[in-house]
Amino acid sequence: MPDTGTNHYIPMWLLAELTYACPLQCPYCSNPLQLPASRKHELSTEEWLRVMREARKLGAVQLGFSGGEPLVRRDLEELIVAADKMGFYCNLITSAIGLTTDKISLFKAAGIKHIQISFQGSNKETNALFGGTDSFQHKQAMARYVIDQGIPLGLNFVLHRRNLHQITEFLQMAEDLGAEFVELANTQYYAWALHNRDQLLPSSAQLEEAEAATNRFRDQHQGNMKVLFVAPDYYEKRPKKCSNGWGTTFITVTPEGDVLPCQSAKVIDGLEFPNVRDASLQDIWRHADLFNGFRGTHWMQEPCASCPEKEIDLGGCRCQAFMLTGNAYATDPVCELSPEHHLIKKAIAAAKQDEMAEDRIVPLLFRNPSNAKKLAS
Amino acid sequence: MFDISSDQFQLNPNYRLQYEDAQECHVLLYPEGLVKLSETAVAILTRCTSPTNGIDVIAGLQRTYPDAESLPADVMEFLIDAQSQSWIVAVED
Ligand code: SF4
Ligand code: SF4
């Protein structure tokens, strides 16, 4: 392994994916296509406590409890209590399905500092359509209670072609609820979303309008709500840095203990994923090939290797490079300088065609066990 | 907006202020983010962990740093900024 100065990086963020189980079926879910048959290989409470302690030792300060749906875990409250005592700032990232007012009060006492609730649409119908469950009113009620309890509320709205036009409506709802943060996150086309790309990818005109609508809202409402608009990178000239730089800031631990530099890294075939059951988090963060393999710029191929911009975007997303070109070392095809950039153009054209051909709309592939089986065969 | 000089305020109870060995400095943690604090910021914010007001914070700091001439103005500037970022919030009575 080349020297990548591995020891000065601090994983500020630990994302604890407590379980893949989830009552929703979002067609853009970033979880792996293969859903585990049962939950029996999930990390135990003791194992999570150890992971959290080790992450704190490495300097992690932000902790996100996520999934799947983290509320499915019975030990969530216990984990929050422990994490808060260890000095973590605890964020809960949830769909709110399974959340109750009692649980919110318990979590508050346990030390949760921020709750983020995801919405799949800005009204009852689209929310149900894209999440595969009817939950709109419940989500709103829970959001209100989070505010009542004095817990900072964040709302997350996952955007795609079929709900982008709802941005203003959604922002209005967020403001009415009293949210402090809103994340308008365009779907990134990994995992489940890649399979639904033709049906989900917006046109550039649609995106521009959505961004303009966001800015109009910001101008008209000078409140305290912070709004973040995350554009999908298909329409950019340069790719995004992966998770602020592979192995520099984020560490994700999956329900069964695999340690990843980014949430979707498992889509890359041929990599070995270190597991907390075999080694300490310190050891993995500092020495695992998975982390050192793509840290910095030493691993790059052309055109990245001799590109003057390589420190800026670090060659883009490894998952995207692999999914679209079959080579994890390739330049992210989103980059105009990539020899495979035509793949992005093709995807945009295919999505456009799908949009025009209303009469032969291909159904969305929802994330559920029967579709997971279909994809496997 | 509360009046920084006279109204009671304190560090946002939803934020965390702590020393981090790994970063060898104090940090302020807030939803999905953090900021590394300068020593001046720490000196001010540690005086806001219980209800206080701008006049008291300045008076306390002047006792510790009697020679710092621009101290009142600097502290006020910092507190105005801290208020706009919700690092400090009003205390309801
Ligand atoms: S994206 Fe949807 S299906 Fe996937 S874990 Fe989140 S809520 Fe569940
Ligand atoms: S060629 Fe590689 S390093 Fe250069 S801008 Fe494109 S992705 Fe970034």
PDB file of C-alpha atoms and ligand atoms in Angstrom, chain A residues 237-240 297 299-318 330-339, ligand 2:
ATOM      1  CA  LYS A 237     -19.890  19.124 -15.855  1.00  0.00           C
ATOM      2  CA  ARG A 238     -17.791  17.744 -13.035  1.00  0.00           C
ATOM      3  CA  PRO A 239     -18.544  14.982 -10.580  1.00  0.00           C
ATOM      4  CA  LYS A 240     -19.015  15.352  -6.836  1.00  0.00           C
ATOM      5  CA  THR A 297      -5.281  10.297  -5.640  1.00  0.00           C
ATOM      6  CA  TRP A 299      -5.097   4.989  -7.303  1.00  0.00           C
ATOM      7  CA  MET A 300      -6.268   7.081 -10.264  1.00  0.00           C
ATOM      8  CA  GLN A 301      -6.202   6.145 -13.921  1.00  0.00           C
ATOM      9  CA  GLU A 302      -6.284   8.555 -16.854  1.00  0.00           C
ATOM     10  CA  PRO A 303      -7.733  11.066 -17.471  1.00  0.00           C
ATOM     11  CA  CYS A 304      -7.884  11.747 -13.718  1.00  0.00           C
ATOM     12  CA  ALA A 305      -4.268  10.825 -12.938  1.00  0.00           C
ATOM     13  CA  SER A 306      -2.825  13.772 -14.843  1.00  0.00           C
ATOM     14  CA  CYS A 307      -5.778  16.123 -14.436  1.00  0.00           C
ATOM     15  CA  PRO A 308      -5.077  19.486 -12.767  1.00  0.00           C
ATOM     16  CA  GLU A 309      -8.442  19.271 -10.995  1.00  0.00           C
ATOM     17  CA  LYS A 310      -7.861  15.955  -9.313  1.00  0.00           C
ATOM     18  CA  GLU A 311      -7.549  17.344  -5.797  1.00  0.00           C
ATOM     19  CA  ILE A 312     -10.860  19.150  -6.184  1.00  0.00           C
ATOM     20  CA  ASP A 313     -13.199  16.254  -6.919  1.00  0.00           C
ATOM     21  CA  LEU A 314     -10.883  13.287  -6.302  1.00  0.00           C
ATOM     22  CA  GLY A 315     -12.160  11.712  -9.495  1.00  0.00           C
ATOM     23  CA  GLY A 316     -15.779  11.673  -8.340  1.00  0.00           C
ATOM     24  CA  CYS A 317     -17.833   8.798  -7.025  1.00  0.00           C
ATOM     25  CA  ARG A 318     -16.319   5.310  -7.064  1.00  0.00           C
ATOM     26  CA  ALA A 330     -12.386   4.803 -13.821  1.00  0.00           C
ATOM     27  CA  THR A 331     -13.197   8.497 -13.992  1.00  0.00           C
ATOM     28  CA  ASP A 332     -16.727   9.149 -12.797  1.00  0.00           C
ATOM     29  CA  PRO A 333     -18.651   9.281 -16.112  1.00  0.00           C
ATOM     30  CA  VAL A 334     -20.438  12.418 -14.934  1.00  0.00           C
ATOM     31  CA  CYS A 335     -17.186  14.242 -15.740  1.00  0.00           C
ATOM     32  CA  GLU A 336     -17.180  15.721 -19.223  1.00  0.00           C
ATOM     33  CA  LEU A 337     -13.566  14.593 -19.558  1.00  0.00           C
ATOM     34  CA  SER A 338     -14.479  10.953 -19.005  1.00  0.00           C
ATOM     35  CA  PRO A 339     -14.265   8.790 -22.118  1.00  0.00           C
TER      36      PRO A 339
HETATM   37  S1  SF4 C   2     -10.882  13.967 -15.178  1.00  0.00           S
HETATM   38 FE1  SF4 C   2     -11.083  13.135 -13.131  1.00  0.00          FE
HETATM   39  S2  SF4 C   2      -9.981  14.547 -11.784  1.00  0.00           S
HETATM   40 FE2  SF4 C   2     -10.317  15.617 -13.766  1.00  0.00          FE
HETATM   41  S3  SF4 C   2     -12.208  16.772 -13.447  1.00  0.00           S
HETATM   42 FE3  SF4 C   2     -12.797  14.778 -14.364  1.00  0.00          FE
HETATM   43  S4  SF4 C   2     -13.222  13.462 -12.599  1.00  0.00           S
HETATM   44 FE4  SF4 C   2     -12.107  15.243 -11.813  1.00  0.00          FE
END
